[in-house]
């Protein structure tokens, strides 16, 4: 049985580091609550500014790993995985591609904590990821094939309509693109996990701009000590989240802005 | 287990502070009954007076301030000035005052940064040999507080901070979370807590 | 050519909880002691301080404190007829590395085993008849009873400063504690945790159903505590960065916070880090260990450390691997059922029930701690009548609130798309309103589950990797279905809008995290042909080699293993001190 066939047999695809995939099906989306009025002059780059209409995306002056076509594809793709909505910016605004780029250029992408000795065999889903590619190599190999496939389909992915983008992503998810001996679902699972990481990890890692992911769910971040607060069962906790690093924080002004900045609503 | 659940059920919910702190402003400015105006020691903006050990209140979370007032009114924190004041204030007035000062934005630091290798190490990193952890673990980034319960300590008047270390050590102050500050203070020499206090006072933060 | 170092009396291979406990117990033995730890030294200050320790991606997702599988991993397969392949990245379990081992990043859930767990086979044959235990299971008695081990449990819990409430003090049931626990000789050294919200909801529902909920005994301390070694611990601040992290507050019991400070002052003790042991060196007749050979991982130099006693105190399956690499005992063969080393590898049978609550139920589970949980023990082990149920074993059902860090925890109801607008909205909707019940289940041994040396794959030092062959016995899957159904009944009373049950299913996969409760491979027992070590942890074949840790468990019980691992360390230390040293080199149990 060829590697391609073998991998295609199983639904539980092992992407690199992608261990938390959940079953998919259709379910009506919950109603979004209407946006809250924004303050007069929210700080640039904040979720509040985004809500006030700013669509400015933090520019990346130089990619560390990705090339331009890869970056353009991912930039559009992440915003379909976590799209913007009335309430919250999406993954593109959050800097998820910068997170992925830094991750691939860094130790993780280059194979840290990855057992990379052969011989190589396809294995069973229960044995996990078995490709000889580290994350950076997996992205490069897969994206080369995926961009070629888009070209063959005459799809300008970055400029395509959302429905066309989604259709192509679903094809990648289903493993329909041959990445050169393995199917594109391996890449997709890795990419999906990385996109979620970039949206929900500490801003120190390049994504989760203005802690948008944390604000969205009501996670208070890195600085934490909840004794005896945790015994106040069911309390509504809406303090401003705090990241590890100083640079990522903006305009937290105790005394005036306890909790969310004015104009922001937390879903928690 | 039933006893446990009962304990939990009895915990007071955190108060919701009214946006309008006008009653608090009134007390701060003019006092209440026989009580002197808060501002006479702490200032209307809550900057306090270092030399007199009157703490800065600006930039503190109202929940923290209310807890201190309640503790002064009870037994957990004793101070010859604050205890009678807190006892004289009604529960609603304590909340109002906490809301007023809790709404005062943290002002500029009152002193220049004071480099202290020892102070910085203990605040930011701790000391393994004595089982002392970093202050910022609970007091938040740059020790600017971890709302709603862990106070801002950066920028605080050093004289007040040093007096608190003393109060923790001697048991005049017993309202800390799980006794942690009494523990830590007991293991610091007076010289060390002075270094920490001085470093914190000059520590620039948001 | 390896350089030979001056001889020591006793050498420890791997320096976590068990080595630290035993080395400390030997403080007045007069022995010269050396601990070899392949990782680096680390301590609460500066290594575990915030805010950099509160890095979910770095530590919980990218496994910053865990064993580096680029250098050494294991190969895995479900059955002996499959081709084992390397676990190329960590997943199902997360062994620690560096000084203190997994004792640094564990949660701190500290349960004792039940008396019946130590006599598992004979207990079941006595209670239910000789035909009751399913054919597929190779469960055994330990050769050691709970009553014998109880004083050691007591000591370990006092070392750690466990926060809990006794349910059975010397046979007298105590309100508020675990009504099913085996008799304890004393109360826990610190009071129990207060329940988190989810735990309180769980406790109410469980009581309504007639169960006896209690707070999980916790190694996240509820108050400052000085342990019998004179080491001071501090109260847990409930920060939510506990499992997979080091504790910045000196509040989670670890080797660093309980015994290493005392050990460092001990004149007869020396610790060498960056010392990766390759093998135990044996005499020509393979009846006596002469010491160990290790690599200084900073220079690559090979060194020989001669010693009178060798203690294998590495992580569970690593002890079995070291025995196999060194030729200590005979390798287990699943085809014949013969052999000593590698048999009865077990795990933990985990399942979960997810509860989706209404939006006004703020669970705030980011206010968590590793062992902050409320639990019922009514379906653990043989705490309930198994007549007619068709399986051995059980599980405890717990509502844990350990942190809800968002990369790991962002639950959405079944039917939600895996990505896109609906997924995003579901994550926002459910994050703070979704909780889980965990069924933490027994793992019974079976013939085909074992540890061996992989014939193909090697570590960074050229040595064969351990090969784990494991799948869940049908017995354990039946157990998981049964207890998960009970958890669903409790969940229904907890007021959730939607309940999703996920009983354990086969095959075992190395990909999703389950637990790091790997046990067996160097099991203890009374039969020298079918166990690796005697009831004191002493090798049957090479009497000056001792083994510690969960490797000794003949099968894994319902509970988290650390309390029993620590108790066994005290038990072995006493045997060394009081018996072995009187006649060194002699078997403590005649073979």
mmCIF file of N, CA and C in Angstrom, chain C residues 387-432:
data_model
loop_
_atom_site.group_PDB
_atom_site.id
_atom_site.type_symbol
_atom_site.label_atom_id
_atom_site.label_comp_id
_atom_site.label_asym_id
_atom_site.label_seq_id
_atom_site.Cartn_x
_atom_site.Cartn_y
_atom_site.Cartn_z
ATOM 1 N N UNK C 387 -20.511 -7.720 40.714
ATOM 2 C CA UNK C 387 -21.237 -8.932 40.323
ATOM 3 C C UNK C 387 -22.084 -8.668 39.083
ATOM 4 N N UNK C 388 -21.876 -9.457 38.078
ATOM 5 C CA UNK C 388 -22.671 -9.338 36.872
ATOM 6 C C UNK C 388 -22.250 -8.242 35.928
ATOM 7 N N UNK C 389 -21.251 -7.455 36.313
ATOM 8 C CA UNK C 389 -20.852 -6.333 35.459
ATOM 9 C C UNK C 389 -19.886 -6.767 34.350
ATOM 10 N N UNK C 390 -19.168 -7.842 34.607
ATOM 11 C CA UNK C 390 -18.318 -8.364 33.535
ATOM 12 C C UNK C 390 -16.999 -7.638 33.357
ATOM 13 N N UNK C 391 -16.567 -6.932 34.355
ATOM 14 C CA UNK C 391 -15.230 -6.333 34.259
ATOM 15 C C UNK C 391 -14.624 -6.154 35.640
ATOM 16 N N UNK C 392 -13.325 -5.982 35.633
ATOM 17 C CA UNK C 392 -12.561 -5.696 36.841
ATOM 18 C C UNK C 392 -12.170 -4.229 36.814
ATOM 19 N N UNK C 393 -12.270 -3.563 37.962
ATOM 20 C CA UNK C 393 -11.743 -2.209 38.050
ATOM 21 C C UNK C 393 -12.801 -1.143 37.991
ATOM 22 N N UNK C 394 -12.344 0.093 38.120
ATOM 23 C CA UNK C 394 -13.251 1.233 38.124
ATOM 24 C C UNK C 394 -12.513 2.519 37.851
ATOM 25 N N UNK C 395 -13.216 3.595 38.114
ATOM 26 C CA UNK C 395 -12.644 4.912 37.871
ATOM 27 C C UNK C 395 -13.215 5.883 38.885
ATOM 28 N N UNK C 396 -12.421 6.876 39.250
ATOM 29 C CA UNK C 396 -13.030 7.949 40.018
ATOM 30 C C UNK C 396 -13.593 8.976 39.050
ATOM 31 N N UNK C 397 -14.605 9.677 39.508
ATOM 32 C CA UNK C 397 -15.237 10.704 38.671
ATOM 33 C C UNK C 397 -14.967 12.049 39.330
ATOM 34 N N UNK C 398 -14.325 12.931 38.604
ATOM 35 C CA UNK C 398 -13.892 14.194 39.204
ATOM 36 C C UNK C 398 -14.230 15.378 38.319
ATOM 37 N N UNK C 399 -14.494 16.485 38.978
ATOM 38 C CA UNK C 399 -14.620 17.768 38.295
ATOM 39 C C UNK C 399 -13.379 18.576 38.655
ATOM 40 N N UNK C 400 -12.449 18.637 37.723
ATOM 41 C CA UNK C 400 -11.201 19.373 37.954
ATOM 42 C C UNK C 400 -11.285 20.762 37.340
ATOM 43 N N UNK C 401 -10.662 21.700 38.007
ATOM 44 C CA UNK C 401 -10.531 23.051 37.466
ATOM 45 C C UNK C 401 -9.050 23.386 37.474
ATOM 46 N N UNK C 402 -8.385 23.072 36.377
ATOM 47 C CA UNK C 402 -6.916 23.139 36.381
ATOM 48 C C UNK C 402 -6.360 24.317 35.601
ATOM 49 N N UNK C 403 -7.212 25.134 34.974
ATOM 50 C CA UNK C 403 -6.614 26.307 34.345
ATOM 51 C C UNK C 403 -7.272 26.814 33.073
ATOM 52 N N UNK C 404 -7.881 25.960 32.285
ATOM 53 C CA UNK C 404 -8.579 26.417 31.076
ATOM 54 C C UNK C 404 -7.732 27.350 30.219
ATOM 55 N N UNK C 405 -6.474 26.990 30.032
ATOM 56 C CA UNK C 405 -5.632 27.785 29.128
ATOM 57 C C UNK C 405 -6.123 27.553 27.702
ATOM 58 N N UNK C 406 -6.237 28.638 26.922
ATOM 59 C CA UNK C 406 -7.126 28.599 25.758
ATOM 60 C C UNK C 406 -6.648 27.798 24.548
ATOM 61 N N UNK C 407 -5.344 27.639 24.346
ATOM 62 C CA UNK C 407 -4.931 26.829 23.183
ATOM 63 C C UNK C 407 -5.359 25.382 23.419
ATOM 64 N N UNK C 408 -5.191 24.931 24.656
ATOM 65 C CA UNK C 408 -5.575 23.555 24.980
ATOM 66 C C UNK C 408 -7.077 23.408 25.193
ATOM 67 N N UNK C 409 -7.718 24.480 25.611
ATOM 68 C CA UNK C 409 -9.120 24.374 26.016
ATOM 69 C C UNK C 409 -9.953 25.446 25.319
ATOM 70 N N UNK C 410 -10.674 25.039 24.301
ATOM 71 C CA UNK C 410 -11.642 25.942 23.667
ATOM 72 C C UNK C 410 -12.759 25.081 23.090
ATOM 73 N N UNK C 411 -13.529 24.463 23.980
ATOM 74 C CA UNK C 411 -14.493 23.451 23.556
ATOM 75 C C UNK C 411 -15.642 24.038 22.745
ATOM 76 N N UNK C 412 -16.115 23.267 21.784
ATOM 77 C CA UNK C 412 -17.325 23.622 21.043
ATOM 78 C C UNK C 412 -18.199 22.377 20.979
ATOM 79 N N UNK C 413 -19.511 22.568 20.911
ATOM 80 C CA UNK C 413 -20.409 21.401 20.890
ATOM 81 C C UNK C 413 -20.231 20.601 19.610
ATOM 82 N N UNK C 414 -20.538 19.310 19.674
ATOM 83 C CA UNK C 414 -20.484 18.488 18.467
ATOM 84 C C UNK C 414 -21.396 19.094 17.408
ATOM 85 N N UNK C 415 -20.965 19.009 16.180
ATOM 86 C CA UNK C 415 -21.749 19.593 15.112
ATOM 87 C C UNK C 415 -21.244 20.961 14.697
ATOM 88 N N UNK C 416 -20.416 21.571 15.543
ATOM 89 C CA UNK C 416 -19.829 22.856 15.163
ATOM 90 C C UNK C 416 -18.790 22.613 14.074
ATOM 91 N N UNK C 417 -18.753 23.450 13.039
ATOM 92 C CA UNK C 417 -17.678 23.310 12.050
ATOM 93 C C UNK C 417 -16.315 23.443 12.720
ATOM 94 N N UNK C 418 -15.294 22.878 12.105
ATOM 95 C CA UNK C 418 -13.963 22.886 12.713
ATOM 96 C C UNK C 418 -13.272 24.227 12.552
ATOM 97 N N UNK C 419 -13.757 25.075 11.662
ATOM 98 C CA UNK C 419 -13.149 26.391 11.458
ATOM 99 C C UNK C 419 -14.176 27.292 10.794
ATOM 100 N N UNK C 420 -13.860 28.570 10.751
ATOM 101 C CA UNK C 420 -14.767 29.523 10.119
ATOM 102 C C UNK C 420 -15.596 30.288 11.144
ATOM 103 N N UNK C 421 -16.524 31.097 10.633
ATOM 104 C CA UNK C 421 -17.275 32.022 11.481
ATOM 105 C C UNK C 421 -18.048 31.304 12.581
ATOM 106 N N UNK C 422 -18.672 30.199 12.228
ATOM 107 C CA UNK C 422 -19.487 29.502 13.230
ATOM 108 C C UNK C 422 -18.608 28.914 14.329
ATOM 109 N N UNK C 423 -17.441 28.408 13.930
ATOM 110 C CA UNK C 423 -16.509 27.884 14.935
ATOM 111 C C UNK C 423 -16.074 29.001 15.874
ATOM 112 N N UNK C 424 -15.711 30.116 15.300
ATOM 113 C CA UNK C 424 -15.225 31.241 16.106
ATOM 114 C C UNK C 424 -16.290 31.692 17.112
ATOM 115 N N UNK C 425 -17.511 31.814 16.626
ATOM 116 C CA UNK C 425 -18.583 32.243 17.523
ATOM 117 C C UNK C 425 -18.843 31.206 18.610
ATOM 118 N N UNK C 426 -18.714 29.952 18.254
ATOM 119 C CA UNK C 426 -18.944 28.892 19.251
ATOM 120 C C UNK C 426 -17.857 28.906 20.321
ATOM 121 N N UNK C 427 -16.621 29.173 19.914
ATOM 122 C CA UNK C 427 -15.531 29.251 20.890
ATOM 123 C C UNK C 427 -15.800 30.388 21.874
ATOM 124 N N UNK C 428 -16.184 31.545 21.328
ATOM 125 C CA UNK C 428 -16.460 32.692 22.192
ATOM 126 C C UNK C 428 -17.645 32.400 23.120
ATOM 127 N N UNK C 429 -18.628 31.723 22.580
ATOM 128 C CA UNK C 429 -19.836 31.439 23.353
ATOM 129 C C UNK C 429 -19.575 30.439 24.490
ATOM 130 N N UNK C 430 -18.750 29.442 24.217
ATOM 131 C CA UNK C 430 -18.686 28.311 25.148
ATOM 132 C C UNK C 430 -17.480 28.299 26.080
ATOM 133 N N UNK C 431 -16.470 29.134 25.779
ATOM 134 C CA UNK C 431 -15.220 29.013 26.540
ATOM 135 C C UNK C 431 -15.431 29.049 28.055
ATOM 136 N N UNK C 432 -16.139 30.046 28.527
ATOM 137 C CA UNK C 432 -16.247 30.188 29.984
ATOM 138 C C UNK C 432 -17.468 29.477 30.565
#
